[in-house]
Structures are given as structure tokens and as C-alpha cells.
Coordinates of C-alpha atoms and ligand atoms in Angstrom, one line a residue:
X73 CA 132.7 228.3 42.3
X74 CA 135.5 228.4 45.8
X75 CA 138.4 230.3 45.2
X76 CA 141.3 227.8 44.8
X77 CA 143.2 228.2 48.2
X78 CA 146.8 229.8 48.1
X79 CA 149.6 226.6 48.3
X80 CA 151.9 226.5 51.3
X81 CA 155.2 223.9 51.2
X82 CA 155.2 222.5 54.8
X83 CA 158.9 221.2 55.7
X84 CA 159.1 218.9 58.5
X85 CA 162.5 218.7 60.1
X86 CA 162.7 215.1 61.2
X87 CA 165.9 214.7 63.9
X88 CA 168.6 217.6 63.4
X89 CA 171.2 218.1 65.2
X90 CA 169.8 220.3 68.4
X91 CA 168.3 217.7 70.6
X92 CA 169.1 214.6 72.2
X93 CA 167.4 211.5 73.0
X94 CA 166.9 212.4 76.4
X95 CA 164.9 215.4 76.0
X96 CA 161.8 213.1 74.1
X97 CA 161.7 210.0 73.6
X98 CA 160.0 211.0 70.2
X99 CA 162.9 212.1 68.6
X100 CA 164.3 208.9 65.7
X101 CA 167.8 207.9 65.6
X102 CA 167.7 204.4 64.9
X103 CA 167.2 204.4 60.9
X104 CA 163.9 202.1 60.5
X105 CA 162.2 205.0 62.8
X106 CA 163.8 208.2 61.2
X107 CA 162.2 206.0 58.0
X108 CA 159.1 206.3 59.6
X109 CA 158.6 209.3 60.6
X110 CA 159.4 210.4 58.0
X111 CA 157.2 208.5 55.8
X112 CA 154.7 209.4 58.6
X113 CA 155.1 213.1 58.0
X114 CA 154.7 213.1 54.2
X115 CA 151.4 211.3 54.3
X116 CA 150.5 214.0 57.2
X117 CA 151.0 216.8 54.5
X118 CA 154.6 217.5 54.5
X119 CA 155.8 218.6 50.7
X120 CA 159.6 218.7 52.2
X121 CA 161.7 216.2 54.6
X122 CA 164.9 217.5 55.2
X123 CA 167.0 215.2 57.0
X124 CA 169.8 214.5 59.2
X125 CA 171.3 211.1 60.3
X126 CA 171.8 210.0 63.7
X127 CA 173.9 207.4 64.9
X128 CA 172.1 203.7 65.1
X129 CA 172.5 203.0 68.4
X130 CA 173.7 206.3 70.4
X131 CA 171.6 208.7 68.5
X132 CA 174.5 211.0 68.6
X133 CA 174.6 213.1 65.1
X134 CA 176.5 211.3 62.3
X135 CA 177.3 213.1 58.5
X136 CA 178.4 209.1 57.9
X137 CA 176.9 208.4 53.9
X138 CA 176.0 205.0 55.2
X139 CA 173.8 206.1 58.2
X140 CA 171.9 208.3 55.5
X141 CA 171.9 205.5 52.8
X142 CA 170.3 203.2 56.1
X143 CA 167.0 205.2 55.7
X144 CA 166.9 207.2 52.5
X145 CA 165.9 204.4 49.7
X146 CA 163.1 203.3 52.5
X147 CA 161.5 206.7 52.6
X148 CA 162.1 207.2 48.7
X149 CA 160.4 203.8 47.9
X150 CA 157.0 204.8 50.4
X151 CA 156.6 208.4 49.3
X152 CA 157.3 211.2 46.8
X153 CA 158.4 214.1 49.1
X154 CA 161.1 216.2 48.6
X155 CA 164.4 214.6 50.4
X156 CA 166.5 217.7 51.2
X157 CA 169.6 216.5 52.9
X158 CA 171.2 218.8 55.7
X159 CA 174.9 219.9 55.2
X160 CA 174.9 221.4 58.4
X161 CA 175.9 218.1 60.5
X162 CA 177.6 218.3 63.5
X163 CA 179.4 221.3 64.7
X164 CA 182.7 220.3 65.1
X165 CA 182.7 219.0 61.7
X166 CA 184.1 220.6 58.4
X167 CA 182.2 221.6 55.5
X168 CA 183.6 218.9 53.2
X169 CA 182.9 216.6 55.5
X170 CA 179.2 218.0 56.2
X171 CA 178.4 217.6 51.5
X172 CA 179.9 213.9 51.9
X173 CA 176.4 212.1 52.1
X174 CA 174.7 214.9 49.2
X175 CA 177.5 214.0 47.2
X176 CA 176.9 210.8 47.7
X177 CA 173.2 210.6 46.8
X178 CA 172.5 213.9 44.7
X179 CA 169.4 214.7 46.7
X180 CA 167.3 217.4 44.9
X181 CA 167.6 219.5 48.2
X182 CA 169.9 220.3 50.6
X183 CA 170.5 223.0 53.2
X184 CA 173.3 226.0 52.9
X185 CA 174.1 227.9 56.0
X186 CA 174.8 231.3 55.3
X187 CA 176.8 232.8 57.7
X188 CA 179.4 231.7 60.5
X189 CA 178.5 232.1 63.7
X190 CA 177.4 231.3 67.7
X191 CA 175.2 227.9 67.3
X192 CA 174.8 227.1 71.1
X193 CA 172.8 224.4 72.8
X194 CA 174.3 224.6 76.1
X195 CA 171.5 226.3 78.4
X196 CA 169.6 222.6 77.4
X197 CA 172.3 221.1 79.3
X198 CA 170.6 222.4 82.8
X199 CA 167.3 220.6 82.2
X200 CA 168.3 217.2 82.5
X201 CA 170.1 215.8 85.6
X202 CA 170.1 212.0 84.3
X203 CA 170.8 211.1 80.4
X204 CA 169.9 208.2 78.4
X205 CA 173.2 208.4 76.6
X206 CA 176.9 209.3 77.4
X207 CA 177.6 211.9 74.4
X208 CA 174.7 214.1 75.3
X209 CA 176.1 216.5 78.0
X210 CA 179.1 217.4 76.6
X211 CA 177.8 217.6 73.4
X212 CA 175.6 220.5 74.7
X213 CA 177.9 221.7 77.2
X214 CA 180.8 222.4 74.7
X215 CA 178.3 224.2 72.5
X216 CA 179.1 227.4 74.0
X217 CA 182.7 227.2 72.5
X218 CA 181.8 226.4 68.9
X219 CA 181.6 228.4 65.9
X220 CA 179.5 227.0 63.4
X221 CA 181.6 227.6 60.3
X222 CA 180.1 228.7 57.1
X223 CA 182.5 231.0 55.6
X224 CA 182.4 232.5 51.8
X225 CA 185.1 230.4 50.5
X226 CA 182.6 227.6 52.1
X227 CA 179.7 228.4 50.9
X228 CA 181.4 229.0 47.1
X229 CA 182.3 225.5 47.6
X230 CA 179.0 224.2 48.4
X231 CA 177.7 225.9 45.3
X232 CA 180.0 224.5 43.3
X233 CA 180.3 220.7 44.7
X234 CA 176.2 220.3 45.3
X235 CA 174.6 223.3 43.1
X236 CA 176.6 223.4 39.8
X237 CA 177.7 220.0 40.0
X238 CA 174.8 217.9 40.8
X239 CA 171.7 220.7 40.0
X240 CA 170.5 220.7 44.0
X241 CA 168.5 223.6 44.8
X242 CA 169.4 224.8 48.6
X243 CA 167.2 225.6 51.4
X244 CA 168.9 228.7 52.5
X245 CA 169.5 228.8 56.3
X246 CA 169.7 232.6 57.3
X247 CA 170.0 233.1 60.9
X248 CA 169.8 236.7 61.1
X249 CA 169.8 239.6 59.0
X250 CA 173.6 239.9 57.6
X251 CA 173.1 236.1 55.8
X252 CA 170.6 238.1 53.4
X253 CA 173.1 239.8 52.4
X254 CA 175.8 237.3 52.6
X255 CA 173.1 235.1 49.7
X256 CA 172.7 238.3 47.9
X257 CA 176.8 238.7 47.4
X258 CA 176.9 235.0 46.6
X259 CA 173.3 235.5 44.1
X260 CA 175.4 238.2 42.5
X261 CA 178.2 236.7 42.1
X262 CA 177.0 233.8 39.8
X263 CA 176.5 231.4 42.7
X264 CA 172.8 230.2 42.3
X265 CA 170.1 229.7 40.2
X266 CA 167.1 231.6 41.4
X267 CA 164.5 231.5 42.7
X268 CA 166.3 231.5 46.1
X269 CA 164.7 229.4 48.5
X270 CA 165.4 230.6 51.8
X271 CA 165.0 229.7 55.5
X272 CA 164.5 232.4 57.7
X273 CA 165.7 230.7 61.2
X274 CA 164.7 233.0 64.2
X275 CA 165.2 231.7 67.8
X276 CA 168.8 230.0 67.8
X277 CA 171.5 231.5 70.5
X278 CA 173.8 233.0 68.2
X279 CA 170.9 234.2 65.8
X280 CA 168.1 236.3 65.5
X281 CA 165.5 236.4 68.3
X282 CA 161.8 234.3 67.4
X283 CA 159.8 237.3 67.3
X284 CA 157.1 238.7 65.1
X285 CA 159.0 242.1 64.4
X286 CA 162.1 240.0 63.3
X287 CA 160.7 237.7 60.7
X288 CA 158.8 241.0 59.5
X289 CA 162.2 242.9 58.8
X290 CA 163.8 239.6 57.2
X291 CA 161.1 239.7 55.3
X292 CA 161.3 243.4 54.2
X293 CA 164.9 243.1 53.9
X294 CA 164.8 240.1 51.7
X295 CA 162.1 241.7 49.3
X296 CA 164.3 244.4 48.9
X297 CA 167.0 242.3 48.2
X298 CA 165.6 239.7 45.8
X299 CA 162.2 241.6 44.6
X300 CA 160.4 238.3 43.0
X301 CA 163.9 236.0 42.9
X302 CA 163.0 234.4 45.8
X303 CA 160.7 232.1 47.7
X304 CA 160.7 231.9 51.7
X305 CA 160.0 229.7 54.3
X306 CA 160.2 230.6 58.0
X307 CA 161.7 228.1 61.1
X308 CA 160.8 229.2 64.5
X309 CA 163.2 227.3 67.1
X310 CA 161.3 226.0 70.1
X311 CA 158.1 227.6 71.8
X312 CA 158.0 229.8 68.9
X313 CA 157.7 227.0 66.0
X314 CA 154.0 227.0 65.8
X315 CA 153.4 230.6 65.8
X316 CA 156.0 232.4 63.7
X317 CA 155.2 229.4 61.0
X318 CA 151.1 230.1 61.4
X319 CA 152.6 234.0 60.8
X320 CA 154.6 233.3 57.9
X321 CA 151.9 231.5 56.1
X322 CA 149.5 235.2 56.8
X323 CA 152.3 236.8 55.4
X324 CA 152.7 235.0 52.1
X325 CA 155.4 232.3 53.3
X326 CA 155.8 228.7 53.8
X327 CA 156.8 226.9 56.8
X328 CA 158.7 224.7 58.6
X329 CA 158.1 221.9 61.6
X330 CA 159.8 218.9 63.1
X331 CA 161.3 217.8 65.9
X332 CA 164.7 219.1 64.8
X333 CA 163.5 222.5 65.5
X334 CA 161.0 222.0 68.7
X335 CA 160.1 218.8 70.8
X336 CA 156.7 220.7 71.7
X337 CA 153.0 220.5 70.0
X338 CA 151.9 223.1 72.5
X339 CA 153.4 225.5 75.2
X340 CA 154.6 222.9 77.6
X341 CA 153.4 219.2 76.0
X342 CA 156.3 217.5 74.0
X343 CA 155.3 216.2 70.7
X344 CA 154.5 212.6 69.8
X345 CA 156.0 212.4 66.5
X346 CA 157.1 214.4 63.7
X347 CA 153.0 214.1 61.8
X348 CA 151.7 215.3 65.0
X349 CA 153.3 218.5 64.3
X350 CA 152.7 218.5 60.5
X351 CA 149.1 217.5 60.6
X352 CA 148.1 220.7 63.3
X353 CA 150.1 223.2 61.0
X354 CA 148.1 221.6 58.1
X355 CA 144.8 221.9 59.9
X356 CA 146.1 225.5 61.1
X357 CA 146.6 226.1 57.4
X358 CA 143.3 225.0 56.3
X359 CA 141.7 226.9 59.2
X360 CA 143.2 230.2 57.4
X361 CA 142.2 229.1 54.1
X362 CA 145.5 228.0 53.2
X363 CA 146.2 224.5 51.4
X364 CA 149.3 222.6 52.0
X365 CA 151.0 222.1 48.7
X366 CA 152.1 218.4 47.5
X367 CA 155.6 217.2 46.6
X368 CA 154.4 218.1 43.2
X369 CA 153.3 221.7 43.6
X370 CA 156.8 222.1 45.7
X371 CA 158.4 221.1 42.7
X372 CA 157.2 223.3 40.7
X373 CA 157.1 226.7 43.1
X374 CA 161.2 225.9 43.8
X375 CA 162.2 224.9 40.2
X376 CA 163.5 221.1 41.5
X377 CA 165.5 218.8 39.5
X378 CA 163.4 216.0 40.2
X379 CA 163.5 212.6 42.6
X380 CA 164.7 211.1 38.8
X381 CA 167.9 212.2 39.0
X382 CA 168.9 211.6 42.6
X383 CA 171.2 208.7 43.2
X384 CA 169.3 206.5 46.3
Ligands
LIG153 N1 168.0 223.2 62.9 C1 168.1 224.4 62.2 C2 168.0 225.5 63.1 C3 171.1 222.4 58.6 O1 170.5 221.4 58.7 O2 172.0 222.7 57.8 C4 169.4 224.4 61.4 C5 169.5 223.5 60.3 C6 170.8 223.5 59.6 O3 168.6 222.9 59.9
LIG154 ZN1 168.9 220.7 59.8

């Protein structure tokens, strides 16, 4: 008889909040195509969407409830993913404003940054001489003077709002090696149910550089910190998406993709569409004996509510 193949919960990020519409004209903003791809990405293998909104027409990033509620029922009613919404939003907005929309719809998911910090964009900026849109270059630009505000009083808040209040589980975002211990404070403190799901994010400016030796000492560090508490997943920004995620799966981890986090398939060649990316990490997966796990199995390994009590 084969040996049942170890499960691995593929997130695909669908739009974010990094790129713009000029850098691929893959990347969904209007809502019928954010819908899509998403729907697109379950069916390709992803366990996972987590999902910001966009503006309808501009594509500029929007934490509006209604630009959410323009896609989320569509992708709910076409697939049984995971929706985890992302509190993270726009940069220059605060975190109340950023839990609107989960308040909203109760999702069973959403993200929690754990740190402040440096979340800068603006090197982008010197790619691109012409722009689809108006918003885009100063919108990267003026990244280099934003702080991307997470503080504890913040992230208490978010706990208590979105965790205690309407039993969300959190995606984790740790950008370097301080937000481990930032969640371990907040674990101890009451603040979450375990296990921790968390997001090791490697390759932002303002966070931890995308290399192999880096996602190794997260990982030692968080073992140490939460022994069996916790369950991980690993983001690689850009060039480094495919790689660190085919290395977190060797190392026991699940993984991340989407065009929030890289416009590429390969070293140079932009993506066609968030499933492009999902269906080669699957295939990578399955190539080291791994399985991508369904909504189901994802459930289960992060101790989820369910899509029953979400409010979309
Ligand atoms: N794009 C990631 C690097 C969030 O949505 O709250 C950050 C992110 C944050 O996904
Ligand atoms: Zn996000």
C-alpha cells in the first residue's frame, strides 16, 4: 500500500496591497475578476484565499466593506475555500479602520500584523516611466515615509474585536524575528487560541531578508517559542516566492502564493493569473511527494470555525 503523502495548505494571495495595475495586467481589481481568480485558484488547489479589495475602477487599495461584499458571496457560492480577509489594508489607514470589512462579514480567517514597522514599495516606483493609473506613483513613492502601524494596544484590539468576538483564527504576519516574540507576549497573555497559525514574511523592505538561513532561524526561533502550539506557513516576496515556499514545504511548512506577494511564475516572466501560480507549487508539491490539502483538511490542521458561521 503508498504511504499517504504529508498535507500542505497552499494560500494564494489574490491582489494585496504591494502592486499596481501597471506592473501586470494580471493583477484583479475590478470585483467580477478578483471573484475569479479567486475561484480560479481554489479549483487549482488552493486550501486558503486571503483577500484584499481594490477599488472598482482605479484599482487603488480600498478597506471599503462594500468593495469586499462586491466579490465575497460570488467566491463563497462557487467554492469552499477558506476566505481569510486581510486587516492590513492600506498603509495610511488605521487599524479600526483596516477590521471594518471582518467585522462586517466574520470571515473564519483574517490576517494580524505583528509588529510596526518600515513597509516600503518605493524602489517599484523606478520601473515604470508611464502608469495606467493616477494613484500609482505616489502611492509607491510616499512608501518610504510610512510606518505600517501595528502596535500592542493594536493588536490587543484586533484579538478582541475579530478573535474573541467573532472566533476568527489569524494568519499571523511576522516580518522578522522580534514579531515571534511580539505573538508569544500576546499568546501569553491570554490573546489567542492556539494553534498559532503564522506567516513567516521574508523579503519586504522594512523586514527580514528572503533567504534560506532566515526562514531557518524563524523557524528555530518559533519552535522554541511555541514547541507544538503552532502551525506555519512561509511568504517569500518577489523572486523568492517559489523557492522559499518549495523550502518550507521540505521543512515541514505550508505555503503561500499570489500575485499579492510576486507578479512572477519564473525568474523574469510575470504570471498569468493567480492558478498559474498555485497549480506549479501544487505540481512542485506532488513532485516532492507532498499533497496539497483541501479546504477541509485546512480546517481541521488550524482549528477553523467554519464557512457556517461567517456573515456573506
Ligand atoms: N503582502 C504581505 C507581505 C495583510 O494582508 O495583512 C502582507 C500582508 C498583510 O498580506
Ligand atoms: Zn495581504
Amino acid at each position: 500500500m503508498s504511504k499517504s503523502r504529508r498535507k500542505v495548505i497552499i494560500t494564494c494571495a489574490i491582489t494585496g496591497a504591494i502592486h499596481t495595475p501597471t506592473m501586470s495586467d494580471a493583477l484583479p481589481y475590478a470585483p467580477e475578476d478578483i471573484a475569479r481568480q479567486a475561484i480560479d485558484a481554489a479549483e487549482a488547489g488552493a486550501a486558503i484565499l486571503h483577500l484584499h479589495a481594490r477599488h472598482p475602477t482605479t484599482g487603488a487599495v480600498s478597506i471599503d466593506p462594500d468593495h469586499f461584499m462586491a466579490f465575497l458571496p460570488n467566491i463563497k457560492r462557487s467554492t469552499d475555500a477558506v476566505i481569510n480577509l486581510s486587516t492590513g489594508g492600506s498603509l495610511t489607514n488605521t487599524v479600526a479602520e483596516r477590521i471594518a470589512p471582518a467585522k462586517r462579514v466574520s470571515p473564519e480567517m483574517t490576517s494580524l500584523n505583528m509588529g510596526s514597522m518600515n513597509f516600503a514599495m518605493h524602489p517599484l516606483a523606478d520601473k515604470y516611466k508611464v502608469w495606467k493609473f493616477d494613484w500609482e506613483e505616489a502611492y509607491l513613492r510616499n512608501s518610504d515615509t510610512y510606518i505600517f502601524r501595528n502596535t500592542f494596544r493594536d493588536i490587543a484590539m484586533v484579538a478582541k474585536e475579530l478573535g474573541e468576538g467573532e472566533g476568527v483564527k489569524f494568519e499571523h504576519e511576522c516580518y522578522d524575528v522580534g514579531h515571534l516574540y511580539n505573538l508569544k507576549f500576546c499568546l501569553d497573555s491570554g490573546m489567542f487560541k492556539t494553534p498559532v497559525f503564522i506567516q513567516f514574511v521574508l523579503g519586504i523592505l522594512g523586514g527580514i531578508g528572503a533567504d534560506l538561513d532566515n526562514l531557518v532561524f524563524m523557524k528555530r526561533t518559533a519552535d522554541r517559542l511555541f514547541g507544538d502550539a503552532y502551525r506555519w506557513s512561509v511568504l517569500g516576496a518577489g523572486a523568492a516566492q517559489m523557492d522559499l515556499a518549495v523550502a518550507a514545504a521540505m521543512m515541514g511548512g505550508n505555503v503561500r502564493v499570489g500575485l499579492e506577494d510576486s507578479l512572477l511564475i519564473s525568474r523574469g516572466q510575470l504570471a498569468a493569473s493567480n492558478a498559474q501560480q498555485v497549480a506549479k507549487i501544487r505540481q512542485m508539491l506532488r513532485d516532492h511527494g507532498l499533497e496539497a490539502a483541501s479546504p477541509a483538511e485546512a480546517r481541521e490542521m488550524l482549528s477553523l470555525k467554519g464557512a457556517e458561521l461567517t456573515r456573506f
